[in-house]
Short mmCIF file of C-alpha atoms in Angstrom, two decimals:
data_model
loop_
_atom_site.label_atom_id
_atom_site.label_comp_id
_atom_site.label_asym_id
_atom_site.label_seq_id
_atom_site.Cartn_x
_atom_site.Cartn_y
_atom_site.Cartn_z
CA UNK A 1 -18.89 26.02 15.75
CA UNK A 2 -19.12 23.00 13.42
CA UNK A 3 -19.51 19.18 14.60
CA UNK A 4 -19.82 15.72 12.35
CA UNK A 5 -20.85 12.56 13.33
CA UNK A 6 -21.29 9.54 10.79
CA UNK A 7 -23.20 7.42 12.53
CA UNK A 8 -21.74 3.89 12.49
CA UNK A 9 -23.99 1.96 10.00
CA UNK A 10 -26.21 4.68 9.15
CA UNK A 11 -25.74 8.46 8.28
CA UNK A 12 -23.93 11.57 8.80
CA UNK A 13 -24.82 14.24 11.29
CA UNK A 14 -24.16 18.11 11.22
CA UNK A 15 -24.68 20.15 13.59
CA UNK A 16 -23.52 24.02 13.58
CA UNK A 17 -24.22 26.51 16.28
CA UNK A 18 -22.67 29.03 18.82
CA UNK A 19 -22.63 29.46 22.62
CA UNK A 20 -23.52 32.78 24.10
CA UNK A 21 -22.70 32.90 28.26
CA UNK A 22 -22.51 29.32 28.11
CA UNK A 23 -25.64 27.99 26.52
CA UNK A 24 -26.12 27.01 22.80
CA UNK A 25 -27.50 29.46 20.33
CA UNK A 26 -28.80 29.20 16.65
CA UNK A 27 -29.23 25.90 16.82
CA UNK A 28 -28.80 24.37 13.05
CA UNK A 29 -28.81 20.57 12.29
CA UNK A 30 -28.49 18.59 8.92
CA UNK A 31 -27.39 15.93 7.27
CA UNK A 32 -28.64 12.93 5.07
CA UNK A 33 -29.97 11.12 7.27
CA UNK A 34 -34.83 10.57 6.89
CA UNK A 35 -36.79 11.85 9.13
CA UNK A 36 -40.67 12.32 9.85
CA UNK A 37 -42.43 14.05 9.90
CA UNK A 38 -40.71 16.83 8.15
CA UNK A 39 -40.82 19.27 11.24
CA UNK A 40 -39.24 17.22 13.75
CA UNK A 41 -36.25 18.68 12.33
CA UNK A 42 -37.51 22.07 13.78
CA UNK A 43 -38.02 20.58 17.31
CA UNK A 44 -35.10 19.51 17.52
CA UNK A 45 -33.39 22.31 16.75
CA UNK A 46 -35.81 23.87 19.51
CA UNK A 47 -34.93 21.01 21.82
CA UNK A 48 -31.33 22.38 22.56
CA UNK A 49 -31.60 25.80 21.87
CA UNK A 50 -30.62 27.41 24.96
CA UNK A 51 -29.18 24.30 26.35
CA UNK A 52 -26.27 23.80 28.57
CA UNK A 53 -23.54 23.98 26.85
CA UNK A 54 -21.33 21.76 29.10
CA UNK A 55 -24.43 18.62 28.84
CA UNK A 56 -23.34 15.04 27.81
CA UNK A 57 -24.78 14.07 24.47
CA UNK A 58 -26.99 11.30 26.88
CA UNK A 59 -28.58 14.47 28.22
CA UNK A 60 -28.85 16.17 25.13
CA UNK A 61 -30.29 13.11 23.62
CA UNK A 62 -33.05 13.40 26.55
CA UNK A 63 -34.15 16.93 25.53
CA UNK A 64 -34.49 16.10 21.99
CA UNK A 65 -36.42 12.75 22.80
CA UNK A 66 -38.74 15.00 25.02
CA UNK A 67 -39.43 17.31 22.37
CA UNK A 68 -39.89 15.16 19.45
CA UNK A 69 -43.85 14.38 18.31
CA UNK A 70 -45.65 11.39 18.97
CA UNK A 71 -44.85 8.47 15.60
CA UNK A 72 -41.36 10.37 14.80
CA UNK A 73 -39.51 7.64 13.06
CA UNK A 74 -35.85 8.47 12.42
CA UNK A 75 -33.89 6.72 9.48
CA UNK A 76 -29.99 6.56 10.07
CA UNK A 77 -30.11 8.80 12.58
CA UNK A 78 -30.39 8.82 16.64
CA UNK A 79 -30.96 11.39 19.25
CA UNK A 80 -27.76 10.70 20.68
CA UNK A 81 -26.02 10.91 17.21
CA UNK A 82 -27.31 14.59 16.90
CA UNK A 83 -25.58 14.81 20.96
CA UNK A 84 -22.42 13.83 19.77
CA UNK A 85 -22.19 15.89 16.34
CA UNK A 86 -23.00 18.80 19.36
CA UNK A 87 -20.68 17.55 21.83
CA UNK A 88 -17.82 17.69 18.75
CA UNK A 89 -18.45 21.16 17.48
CA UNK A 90 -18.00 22.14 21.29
CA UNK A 91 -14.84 20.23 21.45
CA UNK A 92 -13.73 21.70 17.81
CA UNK A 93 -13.14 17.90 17.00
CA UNK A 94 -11.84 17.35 13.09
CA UNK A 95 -12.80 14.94 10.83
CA UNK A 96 -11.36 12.24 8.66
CA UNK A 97 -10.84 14.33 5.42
CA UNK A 98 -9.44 17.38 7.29
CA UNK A 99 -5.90 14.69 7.02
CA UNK A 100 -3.70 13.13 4.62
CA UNK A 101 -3.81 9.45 5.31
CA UNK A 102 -0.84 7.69 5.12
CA UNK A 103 -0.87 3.68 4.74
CA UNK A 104 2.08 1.15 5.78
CA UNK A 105 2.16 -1.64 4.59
CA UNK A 106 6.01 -3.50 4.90
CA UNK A 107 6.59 -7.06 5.13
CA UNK A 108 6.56 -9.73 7.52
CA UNK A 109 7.83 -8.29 10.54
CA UNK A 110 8.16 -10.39 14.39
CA UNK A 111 5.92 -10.04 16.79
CA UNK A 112 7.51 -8.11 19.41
CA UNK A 113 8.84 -5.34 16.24
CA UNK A 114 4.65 -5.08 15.65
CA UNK A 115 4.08 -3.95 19.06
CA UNK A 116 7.14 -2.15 18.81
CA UNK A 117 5.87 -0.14 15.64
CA UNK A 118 2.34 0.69 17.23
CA UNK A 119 3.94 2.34 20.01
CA UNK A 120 6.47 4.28 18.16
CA UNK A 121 3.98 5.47 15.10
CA UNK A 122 1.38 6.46 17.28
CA UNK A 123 4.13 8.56 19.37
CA UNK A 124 5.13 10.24 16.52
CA UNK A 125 1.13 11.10 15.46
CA UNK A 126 0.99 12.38 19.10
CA UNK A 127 3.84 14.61 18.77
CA UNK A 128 2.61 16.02 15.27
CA UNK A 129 5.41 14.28 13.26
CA UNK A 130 3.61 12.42 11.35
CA UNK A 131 0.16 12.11 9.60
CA UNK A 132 -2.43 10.06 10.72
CA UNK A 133 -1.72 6.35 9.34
CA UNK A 134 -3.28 3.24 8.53
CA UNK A 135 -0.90 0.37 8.97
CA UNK A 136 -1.52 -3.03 7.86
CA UNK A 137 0.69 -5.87 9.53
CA UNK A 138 2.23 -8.60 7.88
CA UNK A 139 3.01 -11.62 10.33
CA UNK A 140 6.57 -13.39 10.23
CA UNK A 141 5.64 -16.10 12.78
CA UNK A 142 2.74 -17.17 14.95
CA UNK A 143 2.24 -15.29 18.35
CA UNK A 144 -0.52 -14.84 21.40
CA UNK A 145 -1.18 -11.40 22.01
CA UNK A 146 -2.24 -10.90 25.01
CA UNK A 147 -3.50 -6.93 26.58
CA UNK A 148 -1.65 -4.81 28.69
CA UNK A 149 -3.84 -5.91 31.61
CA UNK A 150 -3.90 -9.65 31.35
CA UNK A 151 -2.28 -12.23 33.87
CA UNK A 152 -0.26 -14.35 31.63
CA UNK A 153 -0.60 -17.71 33.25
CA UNK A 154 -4.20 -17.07 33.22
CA UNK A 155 -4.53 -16.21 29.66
CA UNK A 156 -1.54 -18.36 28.02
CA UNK A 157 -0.66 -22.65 28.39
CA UNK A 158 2.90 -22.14 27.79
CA UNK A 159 3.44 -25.64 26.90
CA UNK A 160 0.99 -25.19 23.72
CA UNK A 161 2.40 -22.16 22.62
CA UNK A 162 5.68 -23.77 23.29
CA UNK A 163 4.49 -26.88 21.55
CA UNK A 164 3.02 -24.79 18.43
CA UNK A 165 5.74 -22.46 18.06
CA UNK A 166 3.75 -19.42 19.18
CA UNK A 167 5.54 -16.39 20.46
CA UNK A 168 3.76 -15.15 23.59
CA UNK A 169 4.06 -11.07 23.55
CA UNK A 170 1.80 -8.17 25.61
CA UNK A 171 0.62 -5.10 23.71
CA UNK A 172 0.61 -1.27 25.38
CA UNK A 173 -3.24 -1.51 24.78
CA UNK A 174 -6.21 -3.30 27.22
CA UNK A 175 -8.31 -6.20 26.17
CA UNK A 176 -7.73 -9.70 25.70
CA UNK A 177 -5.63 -12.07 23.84
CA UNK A 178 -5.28 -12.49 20.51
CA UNK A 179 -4.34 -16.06 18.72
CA UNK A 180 -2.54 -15.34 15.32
CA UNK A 181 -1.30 -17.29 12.33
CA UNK A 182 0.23 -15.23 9.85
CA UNK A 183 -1.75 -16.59 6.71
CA UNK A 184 -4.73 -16.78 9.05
CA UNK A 185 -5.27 -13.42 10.53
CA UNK A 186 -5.34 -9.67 9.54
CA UNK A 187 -4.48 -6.76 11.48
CA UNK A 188 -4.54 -3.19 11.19
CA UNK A 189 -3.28 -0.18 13.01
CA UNK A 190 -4.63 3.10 13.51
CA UNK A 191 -2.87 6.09 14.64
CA UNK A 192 -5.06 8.93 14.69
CA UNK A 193 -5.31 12.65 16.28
CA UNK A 194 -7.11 12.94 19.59
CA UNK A 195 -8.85 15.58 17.97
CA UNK A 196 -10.23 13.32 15.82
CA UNK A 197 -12.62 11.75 18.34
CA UNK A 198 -13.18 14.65 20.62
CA UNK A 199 -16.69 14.97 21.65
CA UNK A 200 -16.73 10.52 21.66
CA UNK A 201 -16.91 8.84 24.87
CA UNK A 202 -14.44 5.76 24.84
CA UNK A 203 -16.94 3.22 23.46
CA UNK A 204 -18.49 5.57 20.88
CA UNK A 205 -14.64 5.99 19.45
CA UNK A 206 -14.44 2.33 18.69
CA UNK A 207 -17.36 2.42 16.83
CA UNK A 208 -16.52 5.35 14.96
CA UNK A 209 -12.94 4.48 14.14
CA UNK A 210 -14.20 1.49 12.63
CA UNK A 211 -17.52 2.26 10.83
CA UNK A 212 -15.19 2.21 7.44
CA UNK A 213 -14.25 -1.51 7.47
CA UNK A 214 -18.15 -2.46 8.13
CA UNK A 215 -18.30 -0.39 4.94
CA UNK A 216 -15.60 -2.40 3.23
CA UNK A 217 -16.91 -5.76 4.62
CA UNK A 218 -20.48 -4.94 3.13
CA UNK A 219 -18.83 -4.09 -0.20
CA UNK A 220 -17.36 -7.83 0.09
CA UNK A 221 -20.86 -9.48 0.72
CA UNK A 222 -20.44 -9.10 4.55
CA UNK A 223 -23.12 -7.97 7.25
CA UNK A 224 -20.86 -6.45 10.21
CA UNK A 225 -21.71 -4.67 13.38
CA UNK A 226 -19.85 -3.30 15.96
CA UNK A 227 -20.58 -5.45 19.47
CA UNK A 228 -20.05 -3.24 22.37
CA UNK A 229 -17.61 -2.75 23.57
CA UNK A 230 -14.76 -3.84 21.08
CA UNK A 231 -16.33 -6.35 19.10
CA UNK A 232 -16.75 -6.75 14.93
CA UNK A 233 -19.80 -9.46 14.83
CA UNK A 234 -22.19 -11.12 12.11
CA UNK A 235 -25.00 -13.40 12.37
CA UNK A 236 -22.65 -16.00 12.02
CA UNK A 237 -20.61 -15.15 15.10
CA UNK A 238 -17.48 -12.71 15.95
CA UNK A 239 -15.07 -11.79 13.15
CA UNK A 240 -12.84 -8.92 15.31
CA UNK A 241 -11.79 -7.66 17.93
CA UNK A 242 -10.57 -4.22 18.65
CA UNK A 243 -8.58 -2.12 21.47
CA UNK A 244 -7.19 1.05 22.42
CA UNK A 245 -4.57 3.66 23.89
CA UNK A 246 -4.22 7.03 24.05
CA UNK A 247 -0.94 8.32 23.82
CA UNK A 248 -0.36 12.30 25.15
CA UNK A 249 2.18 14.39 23.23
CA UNK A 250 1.77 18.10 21.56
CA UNK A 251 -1.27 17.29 19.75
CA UNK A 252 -2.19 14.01 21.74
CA UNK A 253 -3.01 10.58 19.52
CA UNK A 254 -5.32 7.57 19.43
CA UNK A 255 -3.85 3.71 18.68
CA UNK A 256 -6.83 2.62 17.63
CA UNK A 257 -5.81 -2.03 16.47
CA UNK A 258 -7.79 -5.03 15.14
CA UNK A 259 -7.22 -8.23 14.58
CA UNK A 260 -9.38 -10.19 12.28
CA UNK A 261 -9.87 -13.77 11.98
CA UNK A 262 -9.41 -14.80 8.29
CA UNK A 263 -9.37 -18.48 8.88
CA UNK A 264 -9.02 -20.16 12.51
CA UNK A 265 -7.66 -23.58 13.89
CA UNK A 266 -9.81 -23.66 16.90
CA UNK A 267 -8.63 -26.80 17.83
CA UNK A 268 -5.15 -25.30 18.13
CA UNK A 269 -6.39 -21.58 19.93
CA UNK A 270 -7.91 -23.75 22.54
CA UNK A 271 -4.73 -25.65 22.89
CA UNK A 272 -2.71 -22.65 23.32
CA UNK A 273 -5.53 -20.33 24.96
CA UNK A 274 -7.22 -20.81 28.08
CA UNK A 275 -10.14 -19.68 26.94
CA UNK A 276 -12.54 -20.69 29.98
CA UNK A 277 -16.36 -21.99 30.16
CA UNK A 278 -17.63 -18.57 31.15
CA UNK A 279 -16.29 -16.47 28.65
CA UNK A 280 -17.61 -18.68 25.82
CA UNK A 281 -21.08 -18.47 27.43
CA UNK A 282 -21.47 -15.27 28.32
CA UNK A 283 -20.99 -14.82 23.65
CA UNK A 284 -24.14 -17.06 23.80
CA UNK A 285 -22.09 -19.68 22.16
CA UNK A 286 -21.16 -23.24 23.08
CA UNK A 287 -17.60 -23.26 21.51
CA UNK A 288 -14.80 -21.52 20.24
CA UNK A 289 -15.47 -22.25 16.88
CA UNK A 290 -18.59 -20.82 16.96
CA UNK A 291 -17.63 -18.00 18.77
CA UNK A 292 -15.45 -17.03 15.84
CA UNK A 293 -16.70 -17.18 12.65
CA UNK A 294 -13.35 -16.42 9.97
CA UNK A 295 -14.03 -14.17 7.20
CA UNK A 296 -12.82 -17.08 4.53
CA UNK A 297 -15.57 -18.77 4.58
CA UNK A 298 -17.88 -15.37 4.51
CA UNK A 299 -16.66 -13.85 1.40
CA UNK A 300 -14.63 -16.42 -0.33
CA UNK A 301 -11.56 -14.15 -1.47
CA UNK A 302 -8.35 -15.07 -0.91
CA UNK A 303 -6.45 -13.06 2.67
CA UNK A 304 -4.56 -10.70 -0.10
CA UNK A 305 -8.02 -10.09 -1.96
CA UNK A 306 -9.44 -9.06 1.35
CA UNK A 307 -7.12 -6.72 2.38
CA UNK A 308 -6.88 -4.97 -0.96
CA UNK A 309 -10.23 -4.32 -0.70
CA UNK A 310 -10.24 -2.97 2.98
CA UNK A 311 -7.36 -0.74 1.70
CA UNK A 312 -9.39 0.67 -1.50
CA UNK A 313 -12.40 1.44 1.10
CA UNK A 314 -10.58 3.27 3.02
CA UNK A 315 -9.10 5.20 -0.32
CA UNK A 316 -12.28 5.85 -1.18
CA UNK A 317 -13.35 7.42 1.71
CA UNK A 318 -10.56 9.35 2.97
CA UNK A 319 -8.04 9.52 0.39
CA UNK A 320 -4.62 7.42 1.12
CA UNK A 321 -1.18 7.78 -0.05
CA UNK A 322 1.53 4.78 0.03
CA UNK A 323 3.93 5.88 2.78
CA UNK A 324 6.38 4.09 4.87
CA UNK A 325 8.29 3.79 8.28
CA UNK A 326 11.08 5.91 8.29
CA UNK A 327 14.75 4.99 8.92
CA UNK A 328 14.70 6.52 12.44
CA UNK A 329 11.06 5.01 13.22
CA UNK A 330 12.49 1.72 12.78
CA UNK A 331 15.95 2.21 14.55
CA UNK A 332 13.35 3.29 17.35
CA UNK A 333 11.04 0.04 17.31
CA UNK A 334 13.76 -1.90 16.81
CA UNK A 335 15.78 -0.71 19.74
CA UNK A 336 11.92 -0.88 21.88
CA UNK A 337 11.40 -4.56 20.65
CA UNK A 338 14.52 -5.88 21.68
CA UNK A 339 14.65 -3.86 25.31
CA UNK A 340 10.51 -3.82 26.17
CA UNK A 341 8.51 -6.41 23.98
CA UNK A 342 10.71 -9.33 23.72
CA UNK A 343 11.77 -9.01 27.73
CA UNK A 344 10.33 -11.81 30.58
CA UNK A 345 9.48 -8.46 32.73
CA UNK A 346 7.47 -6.83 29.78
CA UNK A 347 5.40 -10.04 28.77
CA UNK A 348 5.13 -11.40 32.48
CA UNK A 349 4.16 -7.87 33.92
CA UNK A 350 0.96 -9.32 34.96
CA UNK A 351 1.76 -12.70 36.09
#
């Protein structure tokens, strides 16, 4: 059995081995990650040999932390990285290059037709017919997001939205709301196999299905973490926020969304957002403002420059060919926008 694991902002772990009556046998793990001294590598191997095979990779972190010498100093690496590269050879999980990435990229499209499109593309990944894709959303008007989970009148002032033309709509996915501009935000879509985050709890996927746009932010002069649990931060505050769904089917698929803040009137999120006291404090920060910090100002390309560049990281990495969403796709999110995303009973679900 094989298992990978790029660890988000540092290196990649490989781990192959077998499992004879249900412990783990011949024990082999690489990568290019550092390590010392040169023999930890051996106890670590030694540290799960035999092991349960049906351990979390917290426990199997624990058994290699027990093992390791005295002054081990790991570069890129973790003992809960090495888990997870176990835990995904156990759960035969793929990678990113075993696909052919497909990226959509169409025009300004409404609000309700985006949430529309994520539900309907990620279907199709679930149901194996279509490849895994990377879509980029245009915006054709302003809108509040707001997750599947969300009381509305808690979240939304309708008479700002009302008053700044924003188009209140609820995504299939948790988390919270989302204040978008069209020439102020970027937003991205990914519909990916469950297999490829097998062996990943829920918060290690977020990490992981994002660890290529902190790459493409650091080729643009940006510092970027991942804030648990969905957060994209830098010293100078919060650039993105992320959520989730998982979608069953034949082979089972991940939505995996961001929105980023290019540029922000905080003046007018406030108006329209009721963002309270507590959730601004408990960033560390005293105001919205600072609590988002728009990539503009960070790398001083234009919102086209930036997204070019996202899209030739991701290239780079994984290879991506220009695709589209077919005629019966659309006819579907069309057809889901008008009956589910642009109804009172959708948006208001949560009251």
């Amino acid at each position: 059995m094989h298992g990978e694991f790029k660890v988000p902002g540092g290196k990649l772990v490989v781990v192959d081995l077998d499992v004879v009556d249900g412990a783990l046998r011949d024990v082999r793990v690489a990568g290019d990650f550092f390590l010392e001294p040169d023999e930890a590598l051996f106890d670590i191997n030694r540290a799960l040999e035999g092991a349960p095979a049906e351990l979390t990779a917290p426990e199997l972190a624990a058994r290699i932390d027990a093992a390791l010498p005295e002054g081990t100093v790991m570069f890129g690496l973790t003992s809960e990285a090495v888990g997870i590269a176990v835990r995904r050879a156990l759960a035969n999980a793929t990678d990113w290059h075993h696909y052919d990435w497909q990226l959509v990229h169409d025009g300004p499209q409404s609000p309700a037709l985006h949430m529309a499109l994520d539900e309907v593309l990620a279907a199709e990944v679930a149901a194996g017919r279509r490849p895994p894709t990377l879509r980029v959303w245009e915006w054709a008007s302003p809108a509040v997001v707001i997750g599947s989970f969300q009381s509305l009148r808690n979240e939304v002032d309708p008479e700002g939205a009302e008053r700044h033309g924003m188009t209140v709509v609820r995504r299939i996915s948790g988390g919270g709301a989302m204040f978008i501009e069209p020439g102020n935000t970027i937003t991205y879509s990914l519909c990916v196999p469950d297999a490829l985050v097998q062996g990943l709890s829920f918060a290690d996927s977020y990490a992981y299905l994002d660890d290529w746009v902190l790459g493409a932010l650091e080729g643009m002069g940006v510092k970027a973490w991942y804030q648990p649990l969905n957060d994209i931060a830098t010293d100078s505050g919060k650039i993105a926020g992320a959520a989730q769904k998982r979608l069953v089917g034949a082979e089972g698929a991940v939505l995996h969304h961001v929105t980023m803040a290019y540029d922000i009137d905080a003046g007018k999120m406030l108006d329209v957002l009721r963002i309270g006291r507590e959730k601004l404090s408990d960033k560390g920060t005293k105001s919205a403002k600072k609590r988002v910090d728009p990539l503009r100002r960070q790398t001083g390309l234009s919102r086209a420059a930036v997204i070019e560049k996202m899209i030739d990281s991701f290239r780079g990495r994984y290879g991506l060919t220009e695709g589209s969403v077919t005629p019966e796709e659309m006819a579907r999110a069309e057809e889901l926008a008008a009956a589910k995303f642009s109804s009172p009973e959708w948006t208001a679900r949560v009251p």
